[in-house]
CSV table of N, CA and C in Angstrom, one decimal:
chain,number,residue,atom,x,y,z
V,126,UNK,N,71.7,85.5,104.9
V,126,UNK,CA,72.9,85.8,105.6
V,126,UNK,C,72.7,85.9,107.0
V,127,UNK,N,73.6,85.5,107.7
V,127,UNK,CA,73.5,85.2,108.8
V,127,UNK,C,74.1,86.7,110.4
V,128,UNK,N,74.0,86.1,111.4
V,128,UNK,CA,75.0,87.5,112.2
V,128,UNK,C,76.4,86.9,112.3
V,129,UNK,N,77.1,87.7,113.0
V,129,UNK,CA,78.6,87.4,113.7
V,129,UNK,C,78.3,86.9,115.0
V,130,UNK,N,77.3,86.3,115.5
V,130,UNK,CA,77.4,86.0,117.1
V,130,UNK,C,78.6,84.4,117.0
V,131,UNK,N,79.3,85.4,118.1
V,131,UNK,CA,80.1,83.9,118.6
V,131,UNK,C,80.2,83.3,119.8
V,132,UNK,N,79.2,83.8,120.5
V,132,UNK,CA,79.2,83.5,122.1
V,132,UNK,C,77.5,84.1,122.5
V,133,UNK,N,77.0,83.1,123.3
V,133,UNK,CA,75.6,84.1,124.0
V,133,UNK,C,76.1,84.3,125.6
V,134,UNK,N,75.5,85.0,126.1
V,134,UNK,CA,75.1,85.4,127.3
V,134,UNK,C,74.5,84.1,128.3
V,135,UNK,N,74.9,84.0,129.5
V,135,UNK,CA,74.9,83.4,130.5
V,135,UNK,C,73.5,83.8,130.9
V,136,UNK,N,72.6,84.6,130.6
V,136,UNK,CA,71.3,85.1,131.1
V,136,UNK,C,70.1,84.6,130.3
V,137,UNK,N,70.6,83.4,129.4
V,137,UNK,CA,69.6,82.7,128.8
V,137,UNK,C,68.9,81.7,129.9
V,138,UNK,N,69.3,81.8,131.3
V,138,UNK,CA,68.6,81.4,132.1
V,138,UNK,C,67.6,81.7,132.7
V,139,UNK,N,67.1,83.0,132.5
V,139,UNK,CA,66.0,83.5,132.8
V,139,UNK,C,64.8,83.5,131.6
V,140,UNK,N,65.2,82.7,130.6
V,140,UNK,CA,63.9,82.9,129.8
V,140,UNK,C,63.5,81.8,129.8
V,141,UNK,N,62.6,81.4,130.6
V,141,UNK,CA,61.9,79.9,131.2
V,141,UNK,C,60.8,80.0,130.1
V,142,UNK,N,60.0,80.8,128.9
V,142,UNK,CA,59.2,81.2,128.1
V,142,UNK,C,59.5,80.4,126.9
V,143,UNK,N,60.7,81.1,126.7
V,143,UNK,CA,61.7,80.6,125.3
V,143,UNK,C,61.2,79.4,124.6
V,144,UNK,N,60.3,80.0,123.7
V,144,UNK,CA,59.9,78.3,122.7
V,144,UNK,C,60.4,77.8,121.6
V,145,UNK,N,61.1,79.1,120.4
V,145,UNK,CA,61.4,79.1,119.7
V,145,UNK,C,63.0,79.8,119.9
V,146,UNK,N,64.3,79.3,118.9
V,146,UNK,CA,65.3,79.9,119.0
V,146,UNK,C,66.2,79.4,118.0
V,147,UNK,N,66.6,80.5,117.2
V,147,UNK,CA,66.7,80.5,115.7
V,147,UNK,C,67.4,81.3,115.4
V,148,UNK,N,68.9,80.6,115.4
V,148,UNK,CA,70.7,80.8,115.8
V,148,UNK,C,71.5,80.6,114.5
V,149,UNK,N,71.0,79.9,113.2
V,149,UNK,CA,71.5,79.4,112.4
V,149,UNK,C,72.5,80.8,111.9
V,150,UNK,N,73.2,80.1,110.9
V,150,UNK,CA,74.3,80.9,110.3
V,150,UNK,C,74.9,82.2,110.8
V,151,UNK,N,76.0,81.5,112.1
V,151,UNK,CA,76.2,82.6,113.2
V,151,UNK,C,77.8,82.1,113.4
V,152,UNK,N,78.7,82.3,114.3
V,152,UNK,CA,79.7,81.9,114.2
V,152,UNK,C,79.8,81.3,116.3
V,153,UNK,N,79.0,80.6,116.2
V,153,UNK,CA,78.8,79.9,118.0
V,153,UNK,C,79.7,78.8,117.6
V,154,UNK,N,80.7,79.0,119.0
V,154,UNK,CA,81.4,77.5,118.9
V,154,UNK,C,80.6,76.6,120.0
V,155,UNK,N,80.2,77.2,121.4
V,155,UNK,CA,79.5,76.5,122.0
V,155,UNK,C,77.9,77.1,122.5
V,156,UNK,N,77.3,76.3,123.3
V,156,UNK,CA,76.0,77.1,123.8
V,156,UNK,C,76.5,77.4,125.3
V,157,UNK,N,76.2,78.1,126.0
V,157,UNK,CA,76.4,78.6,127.5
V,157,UNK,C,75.8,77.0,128.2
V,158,UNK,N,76.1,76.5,129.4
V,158,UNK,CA,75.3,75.3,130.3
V,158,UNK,C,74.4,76.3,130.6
V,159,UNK,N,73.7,77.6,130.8
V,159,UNK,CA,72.5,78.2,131.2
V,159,UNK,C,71.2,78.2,130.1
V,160,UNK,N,71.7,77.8,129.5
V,160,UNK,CA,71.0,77.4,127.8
V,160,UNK,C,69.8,76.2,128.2
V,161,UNK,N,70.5,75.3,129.3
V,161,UNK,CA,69.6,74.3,129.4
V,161,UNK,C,68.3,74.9,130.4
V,162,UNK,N,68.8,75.7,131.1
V,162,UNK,CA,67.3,76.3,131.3
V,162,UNK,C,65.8,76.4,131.1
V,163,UNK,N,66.4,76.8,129.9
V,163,UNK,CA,65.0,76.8,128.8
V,163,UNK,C,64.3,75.7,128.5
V,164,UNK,N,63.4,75.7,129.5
V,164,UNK,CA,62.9,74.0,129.4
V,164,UNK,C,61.5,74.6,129.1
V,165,UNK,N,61.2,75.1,128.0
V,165,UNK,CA,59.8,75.3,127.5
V,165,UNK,C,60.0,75.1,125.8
V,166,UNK,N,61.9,75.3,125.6
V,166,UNK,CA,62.1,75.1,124.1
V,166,UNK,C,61.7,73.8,123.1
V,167,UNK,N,61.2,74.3,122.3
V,167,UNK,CA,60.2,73.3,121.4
V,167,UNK,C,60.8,73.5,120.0
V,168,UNK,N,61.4,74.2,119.6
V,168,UNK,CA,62.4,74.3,118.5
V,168,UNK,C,63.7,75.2,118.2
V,169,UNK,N,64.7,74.5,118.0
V,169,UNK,CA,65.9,74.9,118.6
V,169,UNK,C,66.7,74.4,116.7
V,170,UNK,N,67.1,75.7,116.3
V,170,UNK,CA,67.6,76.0,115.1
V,170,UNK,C,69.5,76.3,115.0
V,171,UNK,N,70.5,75.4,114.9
V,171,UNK,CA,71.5,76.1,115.2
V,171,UNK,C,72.8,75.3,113.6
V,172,UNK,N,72.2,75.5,112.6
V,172,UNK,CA,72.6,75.3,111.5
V,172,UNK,C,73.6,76.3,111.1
V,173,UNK,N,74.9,75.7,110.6
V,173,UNK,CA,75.9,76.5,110.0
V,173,UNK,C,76.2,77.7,111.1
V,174,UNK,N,76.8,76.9,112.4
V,174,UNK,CA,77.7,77.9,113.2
V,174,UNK,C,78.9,77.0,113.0
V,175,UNK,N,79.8,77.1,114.2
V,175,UNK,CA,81.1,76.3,114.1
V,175,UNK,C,81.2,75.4,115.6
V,176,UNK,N,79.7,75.0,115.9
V,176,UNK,CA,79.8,74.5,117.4
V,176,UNK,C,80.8,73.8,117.1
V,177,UNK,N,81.3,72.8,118.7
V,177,UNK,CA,82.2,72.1,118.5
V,177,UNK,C,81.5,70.8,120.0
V,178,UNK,N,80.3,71.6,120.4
V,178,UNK,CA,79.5,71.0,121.2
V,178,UNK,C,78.2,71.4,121.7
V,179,UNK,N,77.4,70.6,121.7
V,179,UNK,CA,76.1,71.2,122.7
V,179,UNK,C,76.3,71.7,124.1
V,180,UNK,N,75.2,72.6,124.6
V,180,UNK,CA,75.1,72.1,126.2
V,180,UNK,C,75.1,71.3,126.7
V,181,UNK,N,75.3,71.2,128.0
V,181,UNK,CA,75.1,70.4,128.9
V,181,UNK,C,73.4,70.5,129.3
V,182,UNK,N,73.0,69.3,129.6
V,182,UNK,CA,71.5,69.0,130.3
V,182,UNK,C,70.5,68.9,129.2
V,183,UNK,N,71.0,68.5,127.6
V,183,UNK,CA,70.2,68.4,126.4
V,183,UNK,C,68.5,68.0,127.1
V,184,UNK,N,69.1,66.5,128.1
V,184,UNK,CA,68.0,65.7,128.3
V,184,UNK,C,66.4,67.0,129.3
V,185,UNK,N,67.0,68.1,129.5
V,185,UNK,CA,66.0,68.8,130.3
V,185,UNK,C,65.3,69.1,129.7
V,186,UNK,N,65.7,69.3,127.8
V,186,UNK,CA,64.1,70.0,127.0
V,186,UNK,C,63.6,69.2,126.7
V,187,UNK,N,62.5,69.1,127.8
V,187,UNK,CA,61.4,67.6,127.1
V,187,UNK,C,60.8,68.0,126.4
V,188,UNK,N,60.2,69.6,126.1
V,188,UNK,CA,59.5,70.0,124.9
V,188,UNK,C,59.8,70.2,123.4
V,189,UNK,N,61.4,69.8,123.5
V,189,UNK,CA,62.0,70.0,122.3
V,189,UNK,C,61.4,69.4,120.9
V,190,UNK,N,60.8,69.4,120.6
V,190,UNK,CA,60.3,68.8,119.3
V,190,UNK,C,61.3,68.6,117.7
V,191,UNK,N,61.8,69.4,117.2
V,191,UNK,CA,62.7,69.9,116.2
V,191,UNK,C,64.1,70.9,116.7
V,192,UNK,N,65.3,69.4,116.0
V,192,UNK,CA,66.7,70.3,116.5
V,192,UNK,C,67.4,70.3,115.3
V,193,UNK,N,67.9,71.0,115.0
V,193,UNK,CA,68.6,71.0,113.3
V,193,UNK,C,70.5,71.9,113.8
V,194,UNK,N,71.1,70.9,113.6
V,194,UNK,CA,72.5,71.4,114.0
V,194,UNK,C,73.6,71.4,112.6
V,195,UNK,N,72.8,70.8,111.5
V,195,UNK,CA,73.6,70.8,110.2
V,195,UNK,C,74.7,71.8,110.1
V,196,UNK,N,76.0,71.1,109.6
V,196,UNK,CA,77.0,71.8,109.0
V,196,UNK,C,77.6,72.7,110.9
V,197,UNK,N,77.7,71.9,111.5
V,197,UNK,CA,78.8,72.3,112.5
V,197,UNK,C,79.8,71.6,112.1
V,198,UNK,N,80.8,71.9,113.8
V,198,UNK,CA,81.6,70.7,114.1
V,198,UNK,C,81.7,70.2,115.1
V,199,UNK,N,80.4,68.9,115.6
V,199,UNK,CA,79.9,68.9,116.3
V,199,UNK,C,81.0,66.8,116.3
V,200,UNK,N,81.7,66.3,117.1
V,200,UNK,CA,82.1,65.0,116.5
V,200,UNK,C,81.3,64.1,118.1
V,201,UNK,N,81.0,64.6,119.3
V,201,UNK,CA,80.0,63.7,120.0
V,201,UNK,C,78.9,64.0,120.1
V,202,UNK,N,77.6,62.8,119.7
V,202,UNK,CA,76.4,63.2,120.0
V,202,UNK,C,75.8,63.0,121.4
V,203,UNK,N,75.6,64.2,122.0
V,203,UNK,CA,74.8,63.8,123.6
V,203,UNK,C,74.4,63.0,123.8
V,204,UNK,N,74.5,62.1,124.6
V,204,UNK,CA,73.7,61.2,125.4
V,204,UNK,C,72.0,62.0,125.8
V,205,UNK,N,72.3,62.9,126.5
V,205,UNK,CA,70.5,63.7,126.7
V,205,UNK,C,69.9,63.9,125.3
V,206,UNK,N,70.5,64.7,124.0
V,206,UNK,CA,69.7,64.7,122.8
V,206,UNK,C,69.3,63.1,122.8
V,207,UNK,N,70.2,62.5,122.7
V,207,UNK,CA,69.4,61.0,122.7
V,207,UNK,C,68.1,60.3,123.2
V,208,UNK,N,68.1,60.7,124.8
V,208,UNK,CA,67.5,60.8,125.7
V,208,UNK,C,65.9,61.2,125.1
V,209,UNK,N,66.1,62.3,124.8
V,209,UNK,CA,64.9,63.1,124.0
V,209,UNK,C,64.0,62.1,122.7
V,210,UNK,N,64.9,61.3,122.2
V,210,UNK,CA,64.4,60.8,121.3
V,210,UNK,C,63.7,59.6,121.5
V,211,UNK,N,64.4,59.2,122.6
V,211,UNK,CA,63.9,58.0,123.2
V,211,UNK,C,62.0,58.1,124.1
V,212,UNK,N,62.8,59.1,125.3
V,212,UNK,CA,61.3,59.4,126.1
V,212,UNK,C,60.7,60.6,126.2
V,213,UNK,N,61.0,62.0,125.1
V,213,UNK,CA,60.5,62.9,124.9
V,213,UNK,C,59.7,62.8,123.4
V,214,UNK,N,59.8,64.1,123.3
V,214,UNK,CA,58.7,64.3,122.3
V,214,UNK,C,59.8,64.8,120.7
V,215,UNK,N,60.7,64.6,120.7
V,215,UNK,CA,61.6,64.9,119.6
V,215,UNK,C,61.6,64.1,118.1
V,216,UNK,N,60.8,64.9,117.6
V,216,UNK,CA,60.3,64.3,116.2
V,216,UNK,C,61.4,64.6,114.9
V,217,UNK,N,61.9,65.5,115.0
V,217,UNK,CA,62.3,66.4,113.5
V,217,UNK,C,63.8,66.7,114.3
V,218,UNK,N,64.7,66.2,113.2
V,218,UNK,CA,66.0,66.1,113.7
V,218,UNK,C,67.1,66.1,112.4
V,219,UNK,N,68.1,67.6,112.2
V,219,UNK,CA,68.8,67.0,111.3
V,219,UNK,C,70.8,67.4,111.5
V,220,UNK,N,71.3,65.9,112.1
V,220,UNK,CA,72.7,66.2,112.6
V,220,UNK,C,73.5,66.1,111.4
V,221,UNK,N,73.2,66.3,110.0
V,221,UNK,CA,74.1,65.7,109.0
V,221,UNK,C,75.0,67.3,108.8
V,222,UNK,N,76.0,67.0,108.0
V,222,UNK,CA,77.5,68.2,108.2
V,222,UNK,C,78.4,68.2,109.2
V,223,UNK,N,78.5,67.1,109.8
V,223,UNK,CA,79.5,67.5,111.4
V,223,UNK,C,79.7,66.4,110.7
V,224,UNK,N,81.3,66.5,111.9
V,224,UNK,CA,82.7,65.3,112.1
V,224,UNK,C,82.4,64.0,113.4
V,225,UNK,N,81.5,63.4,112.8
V,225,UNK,CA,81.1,62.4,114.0
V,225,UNK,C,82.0,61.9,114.2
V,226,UNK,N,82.5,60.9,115.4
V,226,UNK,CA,83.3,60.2,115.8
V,226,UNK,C,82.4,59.1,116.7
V,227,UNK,N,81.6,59.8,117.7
V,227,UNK,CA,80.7,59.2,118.4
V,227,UNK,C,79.1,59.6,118.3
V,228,UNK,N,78.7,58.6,118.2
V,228,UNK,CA,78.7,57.1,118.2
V,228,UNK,C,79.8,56.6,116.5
V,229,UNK,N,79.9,55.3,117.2
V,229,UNK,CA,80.4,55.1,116.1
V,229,UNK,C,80.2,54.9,114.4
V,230,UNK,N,81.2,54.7,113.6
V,230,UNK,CA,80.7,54.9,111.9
V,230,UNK,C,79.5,53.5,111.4
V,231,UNK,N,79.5,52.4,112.4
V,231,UNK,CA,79.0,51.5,112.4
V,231,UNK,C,77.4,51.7,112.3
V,232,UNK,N,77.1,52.7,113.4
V,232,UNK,CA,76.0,53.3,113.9
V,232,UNK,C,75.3,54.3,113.1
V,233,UNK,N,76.4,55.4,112.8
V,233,UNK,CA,76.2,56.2,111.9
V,233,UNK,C,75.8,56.2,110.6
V,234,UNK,N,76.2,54.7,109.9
V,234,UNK,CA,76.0,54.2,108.7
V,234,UNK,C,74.4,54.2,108.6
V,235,UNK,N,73.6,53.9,110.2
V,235,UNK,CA,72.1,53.5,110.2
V,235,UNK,C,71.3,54.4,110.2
V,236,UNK,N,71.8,55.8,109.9
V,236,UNK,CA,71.1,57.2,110.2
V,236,UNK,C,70.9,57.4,111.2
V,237,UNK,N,70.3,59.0,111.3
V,237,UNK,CA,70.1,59.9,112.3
V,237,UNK,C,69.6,58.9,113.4
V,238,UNK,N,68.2,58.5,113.4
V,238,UNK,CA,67.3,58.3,114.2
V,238,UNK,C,67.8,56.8,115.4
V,239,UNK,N,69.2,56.2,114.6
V,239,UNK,CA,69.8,55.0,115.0
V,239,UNK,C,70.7,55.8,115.9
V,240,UNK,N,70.9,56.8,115.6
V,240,UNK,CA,72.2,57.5,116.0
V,240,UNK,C,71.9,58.1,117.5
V,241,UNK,N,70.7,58.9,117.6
V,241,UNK,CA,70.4,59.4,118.3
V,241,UNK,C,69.9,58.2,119.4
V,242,UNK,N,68.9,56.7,118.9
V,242,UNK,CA,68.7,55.9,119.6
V,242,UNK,C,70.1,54.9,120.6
V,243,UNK,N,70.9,54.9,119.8
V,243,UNK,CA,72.6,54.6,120.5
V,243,UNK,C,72.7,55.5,122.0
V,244,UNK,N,72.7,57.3,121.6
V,244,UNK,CA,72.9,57.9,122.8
V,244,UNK,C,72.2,57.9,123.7
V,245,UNK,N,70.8,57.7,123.4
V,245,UNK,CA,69.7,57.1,124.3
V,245,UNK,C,69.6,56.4,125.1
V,246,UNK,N,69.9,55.1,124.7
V,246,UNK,CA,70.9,54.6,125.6
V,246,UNK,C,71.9,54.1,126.3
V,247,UNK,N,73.3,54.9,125.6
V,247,UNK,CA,74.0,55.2,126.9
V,247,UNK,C,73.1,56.0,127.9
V,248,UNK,N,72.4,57.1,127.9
V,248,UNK,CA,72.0,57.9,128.4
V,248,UNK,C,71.2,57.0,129.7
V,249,UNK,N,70.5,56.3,129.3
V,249,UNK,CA,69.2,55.2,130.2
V,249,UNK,C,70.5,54.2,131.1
V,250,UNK,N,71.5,53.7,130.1
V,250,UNK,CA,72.3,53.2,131.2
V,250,UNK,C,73.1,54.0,132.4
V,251,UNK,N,73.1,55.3,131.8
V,251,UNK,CA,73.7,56.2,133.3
V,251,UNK,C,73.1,56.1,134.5
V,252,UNK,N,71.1,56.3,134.0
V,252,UNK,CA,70.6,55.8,134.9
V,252,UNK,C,70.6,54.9,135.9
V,253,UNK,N,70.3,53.8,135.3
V,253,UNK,CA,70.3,52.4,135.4
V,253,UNK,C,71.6,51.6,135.7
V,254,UNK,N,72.3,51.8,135.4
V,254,UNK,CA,74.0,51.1,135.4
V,254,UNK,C,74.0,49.5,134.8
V,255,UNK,N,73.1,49.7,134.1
V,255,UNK,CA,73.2,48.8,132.6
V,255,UNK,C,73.1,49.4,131.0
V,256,UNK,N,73.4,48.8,130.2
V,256,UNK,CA,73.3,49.0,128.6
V,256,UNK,C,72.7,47.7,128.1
V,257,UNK,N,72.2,48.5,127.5
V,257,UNK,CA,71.6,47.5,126.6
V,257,UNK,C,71.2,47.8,124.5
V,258,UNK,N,72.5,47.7,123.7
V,258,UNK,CA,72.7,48.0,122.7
V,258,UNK,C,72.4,47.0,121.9
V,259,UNK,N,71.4,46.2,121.8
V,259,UNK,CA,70.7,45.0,121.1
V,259,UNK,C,70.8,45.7,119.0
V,260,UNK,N,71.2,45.1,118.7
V,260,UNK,CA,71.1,44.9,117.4
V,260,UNK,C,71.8,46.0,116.2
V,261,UNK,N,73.0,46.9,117.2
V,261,UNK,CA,73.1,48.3,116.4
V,261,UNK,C,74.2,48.0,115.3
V,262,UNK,N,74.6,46.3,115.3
V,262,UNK,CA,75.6,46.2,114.4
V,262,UNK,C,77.0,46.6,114.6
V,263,UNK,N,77.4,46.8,115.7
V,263,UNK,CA,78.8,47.1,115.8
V,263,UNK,C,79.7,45.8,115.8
V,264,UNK,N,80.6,46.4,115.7
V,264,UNK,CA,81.8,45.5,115.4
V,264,UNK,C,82.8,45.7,116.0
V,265,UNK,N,83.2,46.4,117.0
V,265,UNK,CA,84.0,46.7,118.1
V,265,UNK,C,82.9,47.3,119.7
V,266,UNK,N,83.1,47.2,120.4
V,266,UNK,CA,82.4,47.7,121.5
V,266,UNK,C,83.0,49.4,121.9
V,267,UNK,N,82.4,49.9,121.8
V,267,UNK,CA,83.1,51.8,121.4
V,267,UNK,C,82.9,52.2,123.4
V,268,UNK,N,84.2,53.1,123.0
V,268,UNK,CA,85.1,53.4,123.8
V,268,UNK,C,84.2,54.3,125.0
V,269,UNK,N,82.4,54.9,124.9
V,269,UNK,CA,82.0,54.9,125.7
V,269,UNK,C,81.6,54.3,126.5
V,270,UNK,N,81.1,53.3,125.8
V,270,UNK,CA,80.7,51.9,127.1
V,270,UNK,C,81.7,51.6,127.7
V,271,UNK,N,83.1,51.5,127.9
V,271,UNK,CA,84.2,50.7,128.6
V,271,UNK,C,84.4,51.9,129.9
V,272,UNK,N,83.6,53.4,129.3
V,272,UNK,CA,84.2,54.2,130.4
V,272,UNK,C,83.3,54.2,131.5
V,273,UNK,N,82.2,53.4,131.5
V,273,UNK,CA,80.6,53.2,132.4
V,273,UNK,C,81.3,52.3,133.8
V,274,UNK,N,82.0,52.8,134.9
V,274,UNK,CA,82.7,52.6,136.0
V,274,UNK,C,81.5,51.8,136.8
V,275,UNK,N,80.3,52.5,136.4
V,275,UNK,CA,79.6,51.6,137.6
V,275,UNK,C,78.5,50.7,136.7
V,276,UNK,N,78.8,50.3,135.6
V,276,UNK,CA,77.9,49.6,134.7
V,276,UNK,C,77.7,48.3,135.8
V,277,UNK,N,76.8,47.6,135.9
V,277,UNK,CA,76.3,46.0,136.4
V,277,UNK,C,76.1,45.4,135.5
V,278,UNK,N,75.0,45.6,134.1
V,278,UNK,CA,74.4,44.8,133.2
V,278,UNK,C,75.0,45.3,132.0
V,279,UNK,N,75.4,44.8,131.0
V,279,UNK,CA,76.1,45.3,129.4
V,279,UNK,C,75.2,43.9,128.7
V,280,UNK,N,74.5,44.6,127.9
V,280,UNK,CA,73.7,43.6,126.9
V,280,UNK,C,74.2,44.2,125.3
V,281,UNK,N,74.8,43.1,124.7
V,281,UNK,CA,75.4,43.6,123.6
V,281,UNK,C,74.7,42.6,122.2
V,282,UNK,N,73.7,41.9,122.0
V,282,UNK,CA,73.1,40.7,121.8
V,282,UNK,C,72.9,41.0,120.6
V,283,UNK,N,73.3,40.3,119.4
V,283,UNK,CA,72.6,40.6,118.2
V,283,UNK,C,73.7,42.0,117.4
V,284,UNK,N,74.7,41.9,117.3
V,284,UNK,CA,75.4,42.7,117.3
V,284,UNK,C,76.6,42.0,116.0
Protein backbone atom coordinates (compact mmCIF):
# COMPACT_ATOMS: atom_id res chain seq x y z
CA UNK A 1 0.00 0.00 0.00
CA UNK A 2 0.96 3.02 -1.02
CA UNK A 3 0.90 7.11 0.56
CA UNK A 4 -1.67 9.92 -0.32
CA UNK A 5 1.09 12.19 -1.87
CA UNK A 6 -0.38 14.27 -4.53
CA UNK A 7 2.03 16.93 -5.17
CA UNK A 8 5.94 17.22 -4.11
CA UNK A 9 7.78 20.22 -3.08
CA UNK A 10 9.58 22.62 -5.35
CA UNK A 11 12.80 21.90 -3.18
CA UNK A 12 13.59 18.75 -4.95
CA UNK A 13 16.12 20.98 -6.35
CA UNK A 14 18.50 20.91 -3.87
CA UNK A 15 19.11 17.31 -3.84
CA UNK A 16 21.91 17.16 -6.50
CA UNK A 17 22.72 13.51 -4.43
CA UNK A 18 19.31 11.93 -5.12
CA UNK A 19 20.09 8.49 -6.81
CA UNK A 20 17.31 6.52 -5.97
CA UNK A 21 13.41 7.73 -5.85
CA UNK A 22 10.67 5.51 -5.17
CA UNK A 23 7.04 7.30 -5.56
CA UNK A 24 5.02 4.41 -6.76
CA UNK A 25 1.46 3.97 -5.53
CA UNK A 26 0.87 7.57 -4.54
CA UNK A 27 -1.76 9.85 -5.94
CA UNK A 28 0.95 12.50 -8.16
CA UNK A 29 -0.66 14.04 -11.07
CA UNK A 30 2.56 15.72 -12.07
CA UNK A 31 6.41 16.02 -11.05
CA UNK A 32 7.48 19.70 -10.04
CA UNK A 33 10.05 21.14 -13.34
CA UNK A 34 12.68 21.31 -10.14
CA UNK A 35 12.49 17.50 -10.23
CA UNK A 36 14.89 17.76 -13.22
CA UNK A 37 17.50 18.84 -11.00
CA UNK A 38 18.42 15.79 -9.86
CA UNK A 39 20.84 14.89 -12.24
CA UNK A 40 22.59 12.13 -10.21
CA UNK A 41 19.08 10.08 -10.50
CA UNK A 42 19.77 6.53 -11.63
CA UNK A 43 16.40 5.09 -10.69
CA UNK A 44 13.31 6.72 -10.74
CA UNK A 45 10.06 4.52 -9.67
CA UNK A 46 6.64 6.30 -10.30
CA UNK A 47 4.10 3.28 -10.86
CA UNK A 48 0.44 3.58 -10.10
CA UNK A 49 0.03 7.43 -9.46
CA UNK A 50 -2.34 9.39 -11.67
CA UNK A 51 0.49 11.43 -13.55
CA UNK A 52 -0.93 13.03 -16.43
CA UNK A 53 2.78 14.05 -17.36
CA UNK A 54 6.46 14.02 -16.73
CA UNK A 55 8.77 16.88 -15.98
CA UNK A 56 10.25 18.97 -17.95
CA UNK A 57 14.19 18.46 -18.86
CA UNK A 58 13.64 14.33 -18.71
CA UNK A 59 16.78 14.65 -21.18
CA UNK A 60 19.07 16.13 -18.02
CA UNK A 61 19.16 12.57 -16.10
CA UNK A 62 21.91 11.09 -18.01
CA UNK A 63 22.41 8.81 -15.08
CA UNK A 64 18.97 7.48 -15.26
CA UNK A 65 19.32 3.88 -15.80
CA UNK A 66 15.67 2.38 -14.86
CA UNK A 67 12.16 4.40 -15.19
CA UNK A 68 8.97 2.46 -14.54
CA UNK A 69 5.82 4.80 -14.92
CA UNK A 70 3.22 1.77 -15.29
CA UNK A 71 -0.44 2.32 -14.77
CA UNK A 72 -0.53 6.30 -14.99
CA UNK A 73 -2.18 8.56 -17.30
CA UNK A 74 0.52 9.50 -18.99
CA UNK A 75 -0.91 9.91 -23.21
CA UNK A 76 2.70 11.89 -24.46
CA UNK A 77 5.93 10.37 -24.33
CA UNK A 78 8.90 12.98 -23.75
CA UNK A 79 10.99 13.61 -26.36
CA UNK A 80 14.10 13.91 -23.38
CA UNK A 81 12.99 10.25 -21.88
CA UNK A 82 13.61 9.37 -25.39
CA UNK A 83 16.69 11.27 -25.59
CA UNK A 84 18.00 9.02 -22.74
CA UNK A 85 17.49 6.07 -24.53
CA UNK A 86 19.10 6.95 -27.39
CA UNK A 87 22.47 8.71 -25.85
CA UNK A 88 22.28 7.98 -22.23
CA UNK A 89 22.59 5.12 -20.18
CA UNK A 90 18.70 4.09 -19.86
CA UNK A 91 18.43 0.35 -19.82
CA UNK A 92 15.22 -0.81 -17.91
CA UNK A 93 12.04 0.83 -18.86
CA UNK A 94 8.44 0.03 -18.28
CA UNK A 95 5.60 2.68 -19.82
CA UNK A 96 2.77 0.02 -20.21
CA UNK A 97 -0.80 1.21 -18.29
CA UNK A 98 -1.09 4.77 -19.68
CA UNK A 99 -3.40 6.31 -22.56
CA UNK A 100 -0.80 6.82 -25.24
CA UNK A 101 -1.70 9.01 -28.02
CA UNK A 102 1.89 9.97 -28.80
CA UNK A 103 3.80 8.58 -30.50
CA UNK A 104 1.62 7.08 -32.51
CA UNK A 105 -0.49 3.52 -32.27
CA UNK A 106 1.68 2.61 -35.35
CA UNK A 107 4.80 2.97 -33.26
CA UNK A 108 3.41 1.83 -30.24
CA UNK A 109 2.33 -1.46 -31.77
CA UNK A 110 6.55 -1.93 -31.93
CA UNK A 111 7.00 -1.68 -28.16
CA UNK A 112 8.55 0.23 -25.56
CA UNK A 113 12.06 0.50 -26.81
CA UNK A 114 10.55 1.70 -30.58
CA UNK A 115 8.55 4.01 -28.65
CA UNK A 116 11.02 5.64 -26.68
CA UNK A 117 13.48 5.41 -29.98
CA UNK A 118 10.55 7.69 -32.05
CA UNK A 119 10.90 10.39 -29.09
CA UNK A 120 14.53 10.31 -29.47
CA UNK A 121 14.33 11.44 -32.28
CA UNK A 122 12.06 14.10 -32.39
CA UNK A 123 14.24 15.04 -29.55
CA UNK A 124 17.75 14.94 -31.91
CA UNK A 125 15.67 16.78 -34.53
CA UNK A 126 15.04 19.79 -32.02
CA UNK A 127 18.61 19.84 -32.03
CA UNK A 128 19.52 19.58 -35.38
CA UNK A 129 16.34 20.84 -37.32
CA UNK A 130 16.05 17.66 -39.08
CA UNK A 131 14.22 14.20 -38.54
CA UNK A 132 14.98 11.39 -39.47
CA UNK A 133 12.20 8.46 -38.70
CA UNK A 134 13.63 5.71 -41.10
CA UNK A 135 11.67 2.52 -40.94
CA UNK A 136 8.99 3.11 -37.84
CA UNK A 137 6.15 2.01 -40.10
CA UNK A 138 3.84 4.72 -40.01
CA UNK A 139 1.21 5.43 -42.05
CA UNK A 140 0.29 8.91 -41.56
CA UNK A 141 3.05 11.44 -40.69
CA UNK A 142 1.95 12.38 -36.76
CA UNK A 143 1.09 15.65 -35.80
CA UNK A 144 4.49 16.34 -34.06
CA UNK A 145 6.62 16.51 -36.85
CA UNK A 146 4.31 19.11 -38.80
CA UNK A 147 4.72 21.27 -35.64
CA UNK A 148 8.85 21.38 -36.19
CA UNK A 149 8.70 25.36 -37.55
CA UNK A 150 12.29 25.32 -38.12
CA UNK A 151 12.76 21.60 -39.44
CA UNK A 152 15.32 21.84 -42.81
CA UNK A 153 15.69 17.99 -43.30
CA UNK A 154 12.44 15.38 -42.78
CA UNK A 155 13.73 11.90 -43.65
CA UNK A 156 10.71 9.69 -43.65
CA UNK A 157 12.28 6.55 -45.81
CA UNK A 158 11.14 3.13 -45.51
CA UNK A 159 8.03 3.88 -43.81
Amino acid sequence: MGNNLSALPNSFKYLKLLAYVDLRRNKLKSLPNSFSSCDALETLLLDDNELEMLCKGMSFFEKLHTISVRNNRLTRLSRGLGSLKLVHCLKQHDLSGNLWEMPTAEIREQGEARMLEFVGELWKSKLANGLKAVGFGLFAVPAEILEMKTMVELNLDGN
